[in-house]
Amino acid sequence: MIDDVFVTSLNSGTDCVQVYDIATGAQLKSYRGYPAAPSTLALVGTSCQLVCGQRNKSLLQAWNINRHDTLQMRLIVPGKVNALAVSPRAPYYCVVAISEKIYVYKMSCGGVSGVGDRHYQSVTHLTFTPCGNYFASGGADGFVYVWSLAAFNDALHKTHPPHISPHYTLGQHSDKVTGIMITSGGMKGTLVSCSLDHTARVYDLATGRQVYSLITPSPLTAVTTNTLGSQVLLGSSSGRINVVNLLPPPTPGDILVGDAGSSCHEKAVTHIAVTASGNRVVTGSDDGEVKVWTVTSTSLGTNDTITTPHLAIQRTIHTARGTITNLCVLRMEREVVDDVDLDIREIIRPLSQDYTSSPLNASVTVHTKPRTSSALNITPQYTSVGGVGKHNTKGARNSNEDLLSQICQLQTANSQLCKFAIKHILKDDVND
């Protein structure tokens, strides 16, 4: 297993996505396509497919993880994509932010599960909880919401679906939300949001309440945490990164963060990611560089046991290709990226263009196995009504005896048909 970093940037030519080995800095692969929209790159399935939004277009583009070229599939959405996220567990859902609305698609069929429209300005970030049952959204209006997929699915099967409300309204920054991170604890962990208002807010997802407000000298442009959520990494518009320790837990409330962080980039830090082991940090910036760092600790004094984390540069793995628009770190087998003959399970399907009609009105096609009439082993024993059949007894067409006899014959045939169906259905289930 190796840690791979997937990078998209502006002015990257025909190669939309580049993949690098964090340990060595070597480029492993590239994916051909159109420039990717910011905050839209996501992995679909377990090392199966990639998807992202096209910049300034109402389209998504997707790749099999081991193929250089895009899938021959038009993934059309209602408008230009601001943000995108895919649930980490099956059944896979894709949430797409277009202006202030959030569209939820079920990827196995491409159908629209619902639309959330609580934000009143453009949505800037989307991220799922590790369980995949909830996702968070942040917008230019400063609001941070947590949504439940169950609410969308419940409304999906109602004739008159109600307005979908968020599971939590966590709070409102006084400026645009620039980053959201959910720790590995999911709905029992914490969510950290950062904003251009110089603050990062830490929320307890079990209660929906704010625990800390981290106040910095510069506007914040990126945020992440380590696996445990014990360290928060804050990227600023000045190019510096501050590492804040939350263990041992400080007193809830405001925490002042100084400007003594590591100077990492010449321009604003747009992305921060931490490897699963927690010993490496990958950063991307508006200066077009992607760098790998290690976390070190230095003592505050000779007799002081409290340490301040710092970042030490390891290498620069990507440079001079325009502003970094997407960056994510994935841990996978090397063969998954290299082996073009690897059998990849395709999950993505063409997206539905019907955003208004109820799915209760949709037609359903049921595929059945063909059966020969001889297999039923039913002997025709009917007598037609009205003098049309050959077996009709003259002079007793309307007699009660003939009608009762026909009913009994129909009941017998229906019973035989039911037994036949049950027998073969159970047989098919056992064989499957």
Coordinates of C-alpha atoms in Angstrom, one line a residue:
M1 CA 0.0 0.0 0.0
I2 CA 1.3 3.5 -0.9
D3 CA 0.0 7.0 -0.2
D4 CA -1.0 8.7 -3.4
V5 CA -1.8 12.4 -3.8
F6 CA -4.3 13.4 -6.6
V7 CA -3.8 16.9 -7.8
T8 CA -5.7 19.2 -10.2
S9 CA -4.6 22.7 -11.2
L10 CA -5.2 25.4 -13.7
N11 CA -3.2 25.6 -16.9
S12 CA -2.3 21.9 -16.7
G13 CA -2.9 21.2 -20.5
T14 CA -4.7 18.1 -21.5
D15 CA -3.8 16.2 -18.3
C16 CA -6.6 17.2 -15.9
V17 CA -5.4 15.1 -12.9
Q18 CA -1.9 14.1 -11.9
V19 CA -1.1 11.4 -9.3
Y20 CA 2.1 11.3 -7.3
D21 CA 3.7 8.9 -4.8
I22 CA 4.1 10.9 -1.6
A23 CA 7.1 8.8 -0.4
T24 CA 9.2 9.4 -3.5
G25 CA 7.6 12.3 -5.3
A26 CA 7.4 10.3 -8.5
Q27 CA 4.5 10.9 -10.8
L28 CA 2.5 7.7 -11.2
K29 CA -0.2 8.5 -13.6
S30 CA -2.2 11.3 -15.2
Y31 CA -5.8 11.5 -16.4
R32 CA -6.8 13.3 -19.6
G33 CA -9.7 15.7 -19.5
Y34 CA -10.9 19.3 -19.2
P35 CA -9.8 21.6 -16.3
A36 CA -11.4 20.6 -13.1
A37 CA -13.7 22.9 -11.0
P38 CA -12.4 23.7 -7.5
S39 CA -13.5 21.4 -4.6
T40 CA -15.0 18.8 -6.9
L41 CA -12.5 15.9 -7.2
A42 CA -13.8 12.7 -5.5
L43 CA -13.1 9.0 -5.4
V44 CA -16.1 6.7 -6.2
G45 CA -16.1 3.3 -4.6
T46 CA -13.0 1.5 -3.2
S47 CA -10.3 2.5 -5.7
C48 CA -12.8 2.2 -8.6
Q49 CA -13.5 5.5 -10.3
L50 CA -12.7 9.2 -10.1
V51 CA -15.2 12.0 -10.8
C52 CA -14.9 15.8 -10.8
G53 CA -16.8 18.8 -12.2
Q54 CA -15.6 20.6 -15.3
R55 CA -14.7 24.3 -14.8
N56 CA -17.2 26.8 -16.1
K57 CA -19.4 24.0 -17.6
S58 CA -22.6 22.1 -16.6
L59 CA -20.8 18.8 -16.9
L60 CA -19.0 16.2 -14.8
Q61 CA -16.2 14.0 -16.1
A62 CA -15.2 10.6 -14.8
W63 CA -12.4 8.0 -15.2
N64 CA -11.8 4.4 -14.3
I65 CA -9.0 4.6 -11.8
N66 CA -6.6 2.6 -14.0
R67 CA -7.4 4.3 -17.3
H68 CA -5.9 7.5 -18.7
D69 CA -9.0 8.6 -20.8
T70 CA -12.4 9.7 -19.5
L71 CA -15.4 7.5 -19.5
Q72 CA -17.5 7.8 -22.7
M73 CA -20.5 9.1 -20.7
R74 CA -22.1 12.6 -20.7
L75 CA -22.8 13.5 -17.0
I76 CA -25.0 16.6 -17.4
V77 CA -26.0 18.7 -14.3
P78 CA -28.3 21.7 -14.1
G79 CA -25.5 24.3 -13.9
K80 CA -21.8 25.1 -13.2
V81 CA -20.5 23.0 -10.3
N82 CA -19.3 24.8 -7.2
A83 CA -18.5 21.7 -5.0
L84 CA -18.9 18.0 -5.1
A85 CA -18.6 15.0 -2.7
V86 CA -19.3 11.3 -2.9
S87 CA -20.3 9.1 0.0
P88 CA -17.5 6.7 1.1
R89 CA -19.7 3.6 1.4
A90 CA -22.3 1.8 -0.7
P91 CA -24.9 2.7 -1.8
Y92 CA -22.9 5.5 -3.3
Y93 CA -24.5 9.0 -3.5
C94 CA -23.0 12.1 -5.2
V95 CA -23.9 15.5 -3.8
V96 CA -23.4 18.4 -6.3
A97 CA -23.6 22.1 -5.3
I98 CA -24.8 24.4 -8.1
S99 CA -25.1 28.0 -6.9
E100 CA -27.0 27.8 -3.6
K101 CA -28.7 24.5 -4.3
I102 CA -27.5 20.9 -3.4
Y103 CA -28.5 18.1 -5.7
V104 CA -28.3 14.5 -4.4
Y105 CA -27.8 11.8 -7.0
K106 CA -27.8 8.0 -6.5
M107 CA -24.9 6.9 -8.6
S108 CA -26.0 3.3 -9.3
C109 CA -29.0 4.6 -11.3
G110 CA -28.3 8.3 -11.8
G111 CA -31.6 9.3 -10.3
V112 CA -32.1 12.5 -8.3
S113 CA -32.9 11.8 -4.7
G114 CA -33.7 15.4 -3.8
V115 CA -32.6 19.0 -3.7
G116 CA -31.6 21.0 -0.7
D117 CA -31.9 24.8 -0.9
R118 CA -31.2 26.1 2.6
H119 CA -28.2 28.3 1.6
Y120 CA -29.0 31.7 0.2
Q121 CA -25.5 32.2 -1.4
S122 CA -23.3 29.8 -3.4
V123 CA -22.2 26.6 -1.7
T124 CA -18.4 26.4 -1.4
H125 CA -17.7 23.1 0.3
L126 CA -19.2 19.7 0.7
T127 CA -17.9 16.7 2.7
F128 CA -19.3 13.4 3.9
T129 CA -19.0 11.7 7.3
P130 CA -17.0 8.5 7.3
C131 CA -20.2 6.4 7.6
G132 CA -21.7 8.1 4.5
N133 CA -25.1 8.7 6.1
Y134 CA -24.6 12.5 6.6
F135 CA -22.8 15.3 4.7
A136 CA -21.9 18.9 5.6
S137 CA -22.1 22.0 3.5
G138 CA -20.6 25.4 3.8
G139 CA -21.4 28.5 1.7
A140 CA -20.5 32.0 0.9
D141 CA -23.3 33.0 3.3
G142 CA -21.1 31.8 6.2
F143 CA -23.6 29.0 7.2
V144 CA -22.5 25.5 8.0
Y145 CA -25.2 22.8 7.8
V146 CA -25.2 19.0 8.4
W147 CA -27.7 17.0 6.2
S148 CA -29.0 13.5 6.5
L149 CA -29.4 11.3 3.4
A150 CA -32.3 9.6 5.1
A151 CA -34.3 12.9 4.9
F152 CA -33.8 13.0 1.2
N153 CA -34.8 9.3 0.8
D154 CA -37.9 9.7 3.0
A155 CA -39.1 12.7 1.0
L156 CA -38.4 10.8 -2.3
H157 CA -41.2 8.3 -1.7
K158 CA -43.9 10.8 -0.8
T159 CA -46.5 12.1 -3.2
H160 CA -46.2 15.6 -1.9
P161 CA -42.6 15.7 -0.5
P162 CA -42.0 18.2 2.3
H163 CA -39.2 20.8 2.2
I164 CA -36.0 19.1 3.2
S165 CA -34.4 20.6 6.3
P166 CA -30.9 20.2 7.6
H167 CA -30.2 17.8 10.4
Y168 CA -28.1 20.5 12.2
T169 CA -27.6 24.2 11.6
L170 CA -24.2 24.5 13.2
G171 CA -23.6 28.2 13.0
Q172 CA -22.7 31.1 10.8
H173 CA -19.4 32.7 10.1
S174 CA -19.3 36.4 9.2
D175 CA -17.7 35.7 5.9
K176 CA -17.3 32.9 3.2
V177 CA -16.7 29.4 4.4
T178 CA -13.4 28.2 2.8
G179 CA -13.0 24.7 4.3
I180 CA -14.8 21.9 6.2
M181 CA -13.3 18.8 7.8
I182 CA -15.0 16.0 9.7
T183 CA -12.9 13.7 11.9
S184 CA -12.9 9.9 11.8
G185 CA -15.4 9.8 14.6
G186 CA -18.2 10.9 12.2
M187 CA -21.4 11.9 14.0
K188 CA -19.7 11.1 17.3
G189 CA -16.7 13.2 16.4
T190 CA -16.1 16.8 15.5
L191 CA -16.5 19.1 12.5
V192 CA -14.1 22.0 11.9
S193 CA -15.0 24.8 9.5
C194 CA -12.8 27.7 8.5
S195 CA -13.6 31.1 7.0
L196 CA -12.2 34.3 5.7
D197 CA -13.4 35.9 8.9
H198 CA -10.2 34.8 10.6
T199 CA -11.8 32.0 12.6
A200 CA -12.0 28.2 12.6
R201 CA -14.9 26.7 14.6
V202 CA -14.9 23.3 16.2
Y203 CA -18.3 21.6 16.6
D204 CA -19.3 18.5 18.5
L205 CA -21.5 16.6 16.1
A206 CA -23.1 14.5 18.8
T207 CA -24.8 17.6 20.1
G208 CA -24.5 20.1 17.3
R209 CA -22.9 22.7 19.6
Q210 CA -19.8 24.8 19.1
V211 CA -16.9 23.8 21.4
Y212 CA -14.0 26.1 20.3
S213 CA -13.4 29.1 18.1
L214 CA -9.8 29.4 16.9
I215 CA -9.0 33.0 16.1
T216 CA -6.1 33.8 13.8
P217 CA -4.4 37.0 12.5
S218 CA -5.0 36.2 8.8
P219 CA -8.0 35.0 6.8
L220 CA -8.2 31.2 6.8
T221 CA -8.3 29.4 3.4
A222 CA -7.9 25.7 4.3
V223 CA -8.4 23.3 7.2
T224 CA -7.8 19.7 8.1
T225 CA -7.2 17.5 11.2
N226 CA -5.1 14.4 11.9
T227 CA -6.9 11.0 12.1
L228 CA -7.8 11.4 15.8
G229 CA -8.8 15.0 15.5
S230 CA -6.3 16.0 18.2
Q231 CA -4.5 18.4 15.9
V232 CA -6.1 21.1 13.7
L233 CA -4.0 22.4 10.8
L234 CA -5.1 25.9 9.6
G235 CA -3.9 27.3 6.2
S236 CA -4.1 31.1 5.8
S237 CA -4.1 33.6 2.9
S238 CA -0.5 34.6 4.0
G239 CA 0.8 31.2 3.0
R240 CA 1.4 30.1 6.6
I241 CA 0.1 27.0 8.3
N242 CA -0.6 26.8 12.1
V243 CA -0.9 23.5 13.9
V244 CA -3.2 23.7 17.0
N245 CA -3.2 21.0 19.6
L246 CA -6.6 20.0 21.1
L247 CA -5.1 17.4 23.5
P248 CA -5.1 17.8 26.4
P249 CA -8.5 19.5 25.7
P250 CA -8.4 23.2 26.4
T251 CA -11.2 25.1 28.1
P252 CA -14.1 25.5 25.7
G253 CA -14.4 28.9 24.1
D254 CA -12.1 31.2 22.2
I255 CA -8.5 30.2 21.5
L256 CA -6.1 32.8 20.2
V257 CA -3.7 31.4 17.6
G258 CA -0.6 33.4 17.0
D259 CA 1.2 34.1 13.7
A260 CA 4.1 31.9 14.6
G261 CA 3.1 29.0 12.3
S262 CA 5.2 27.5 9.5
S263 CA 5.7 29.6 6.4
C264 CA 4.9 27.1 3.7
H265 CA 3.9 29.0 0.5
E266 CA 4.3 32.3 -1.1
K267 CA 0.6 32.7 -1.7
A268 CA -2.6 31.5 0.0
V269 CA -2.8 27.8 1.1
T270 CA -5.8 26.3 -0.7
H271 CA -5.5 22.7 0.4
I272 CA -4.2 20.6 3.3
A273 CA -4.3 16.9 3.6
V274 CA -2.8 14.4 6.2
T275 CA -1.8 10.8 5.4
A276 CA -3.5 8.0 7.3
S277 CA -0.4 7.5 9.5
G278 CA -0.4 11.1 10.4
N279 CA 3.3 11.6 9.9
R280 CA 3.1 13.5 6.6
V281 CA 1.2 16.6 5.5
V282 CA 0.5 17.6 1.9
T283 CA -0.3 21.2 1.0
G284 CA -1.3 23.0 -2.2
S285 CA -1.4 26.7 -2.9
D286 CA -2.3 29.5 -5.3
D287 CA 1.4 29.6 -6.1
G288 CA 1.0 26.3 -8.0
E289 CA 3.1 24.2 -5.7
V290 CA 2.3 21.0 -3.9
K291 CA 4.7 20.2 -1.0
V292 CA 5.1 17.3 1.4
W293 CA 5.9 18.0 5.1
T294 CA 6.6 16.1 8.3
V295 CA 5.2 17.2 11.6
T296 CA 7.8 17.9 14.2
S297 CA 7.6 19.2 17.8
T298 CA 9.8 21.8 19.5
S299 CA 9.9 22.5 23.2
L300 CA 8.7 25.9 24.4
G301 CA 11.4 26.0 27.1
T302 CA 14.1 24.0 28.7
N303 CA 12.0 23.0 31.7
D304 CA 8.6 23.1 29.8
T305 CA 7.0 19.8 28.7
I306 CA 4.6 21.6 26.3
T307 CA 5.6 21.4 22.7
T308 CA 4.6 23.3 19.7
P309 CA 4.1 21.4 16.4
H310 CA 5.9 22.6 13.3
L311 CA 6.2 21.5 9.7
A312 CA 9.5 20.5 8.1
I313 CA 9.7 20.3 4.3
Q314 CA 10.4 17.0 2.7
R315 CA 10.0 17.7 -1.0
T316 CA 8.0 19.6 -3.6
I317 CA 6.2 17.2 -5.9
H318 CA 4.3 19.5 -8.2
T319 CA 5.1 23.0 -9.4
A320 CA 4.5 25.8 -11.9
R321 CA 1.3 24.5 -13.4
G322 CA -1.2 27.1 -12.2
T323 CA -3.3 27.4 -9.1
I324 CA -4.1 24.1 -7.2
T325 CA -7.8 23.5 -7.5
N326 CA -8.1 20.1 -5.9
L327 CA -5.9 17.9 -3.7
C328 CA -6.7 14.6 -2.0
V329 CA -4.6 11.9 -0.4
L330 CA -5.6 8.2 -1.0
R331 CA -4.0 5.0 0.3
M332 CA -4.2 2.2 -2.3
E333 CA -2.3 -0.6 -4.0
R334 CA 0.2 0.5 -6.7
E335 CA -1.3 -2.1 -9.1
V336 CA -4.7 -0.4 -9.0
V337 CA -3.3 2.7 -10.8
D338 CA -0.8 0.9 -13.1
D339 CA -2.7 -2.2 -14.3
V340 CA -4.8 -1.2 -17.3
D341 CA -6.2 -4.8 -17.5
L342 CA -7.5 -4.7 -14.0
D343 CA -11.3 -5.4 -13.8
I344 CA -12.8 -2.3 -12.4
R345 CA -16.4 -2.3 -11.1
E346 CA -18.1 0.6 -12.8
I347 CA -20.5 2.5 -10.4
I348 CA -21.2 5.7 -12.2
R349 CA -24.3 5.9 -14.4
P350 CA -25.7 8.7 -16.7
L351 CA -27.4 11.3 -14.5
S352 CA -31.1 11.9 -14.7
Q353 CA -32.3 15.3 -16.2
D354 CA -35.7 15.1 -14.5
Y355 CA -35.5 17.2 -11.3
T356 CA -39.2 17.8 -10.7
S357 CA -41.4 14.8 -11.2
S358 CA -42.1 12.3 -8.4
P359 CA -40.3 8.9 -8.7
L360 CA -43.6 7.3 -7.8
N361 CA -44.7 8.0 -11.3
A362 CA -41.7 6.4 -12.9
S363 CA -42.1 3.2 -14.8
V364 CA -40.5 0.0 -13.5
T365 CA -39.3 -2.8 -15.8
V366 CA -39.2 -6.3 -14.3
H367 CA -37.1 -8.9 -16.1
T368 CA -38.4 -12.5 -15.9
K369 CA -37.0 -15.8 -17.1
P370 CA -38.9 -17.3 -20.0
R371 CA -40.9 -20.5 -19.3
T372 CA -42.4 -22.9 -21.8
S373 CA -46.1 -23.6 -21.5
S374 CA -45.4 -27.4 -21.2
A375 CA -43.6 -26.8 -17.9
L376 CA -46.8 -25.7 -16.3
N377 CA -48.4 -29.1 -16.8
I378 CA -51.9 -27.7 -16.7
T379 CA -54.6 -29.4 -18.6
P380 CA -57.2 -27.1 -20.2
Q381 CA -60.5 -28.0 -18.5
Y382 CA -62.5 -24.9 -19.2
T383 CA -66.0 -24.5 -20.7
S384 CA -66.5 -21.2 -22.3
V385 CA -69.4 -18.9 -21.6
G386 CA -71.7 -17.6 -24.2
G387 CA -71.7 -20.5 -26.6
V388 CA -68.2 -19.8 -28.1
G389 CA -66.2 -22.8 -26.8
K390 CA -66.3 -26.3 -28.3
H391 CA -66.9 -27.9 -24.9
N392 CA -70.1 -26.0 -24.2
T393 CA -73.1 -28.2 -23.4
K394 CA -76.1 -27.3 -25.4
G395 CA -79.1 -26.4 -23.5
A396 CA -77.3 -25.5 -20.3
R397 CA -75.4 -22.3 -21.3
N398 CA -76.8 -20.2 -18.5
S399 CA -77.3 -22.8 -15.9
N400 CA -75.9 -22.3 -12.4
E401 CA -74.2 -25.7 -12.6
D402 CA -72.1 -24.8 -15.6
L403 CA -71.0 -21.5 -14.0
L404 CA -70.0 -23.1 -10.7
S405 CA -68.1 -25.8 -12.6
Q406 CA -66.2 -23.2 -14.6
I407 CA -65.3 -21.4 -11.3
C408 CA -64.0 -24.6 -9.8
Q409 CA -61.9 -25.3 -12.9
L410 CA -60.4 -21.8 -12.8
Q411 CA -59.6 -22.2 -9.1
T412 CA -57.8 -25.5 -9.9
A413 CA -55.8 -23.9 -12.7
N414 CA -55.0 -20.9 -10.5
S415 CA -53.8 -23.2 -7.7
Q416 CA -51.6 -25.1 -10.1
L417 CA -50.1 -21.9 -11.5
C418 CA -49.4 -20.6 -8.0
K419 CA -47.6 -23.8 -6.9
F420 CA -45.6 -23.8 -10.1
A421 CA -44.5 -20.2 -9.6
I422 CA -43.5 -20.7 -5.9
K423 CA -41.6 -23.9 -6.8
H424 CA -39.5 -22.3 -9.5
I425 CA -38.9 -19.0 -7.7
L426 CA -37.5 -20.8 -4.7
K427 CA -35.5 -23.0 -7.0
D428 CA -33.9 -20.0 -8.7
D429 CA -33.1 -18.4 -5.3
V430 CA -31.3 -21.5 -4.2
N431 CA -29.4 -21.7 -7.4
D432 CA -28.4 -18.0 -7.3

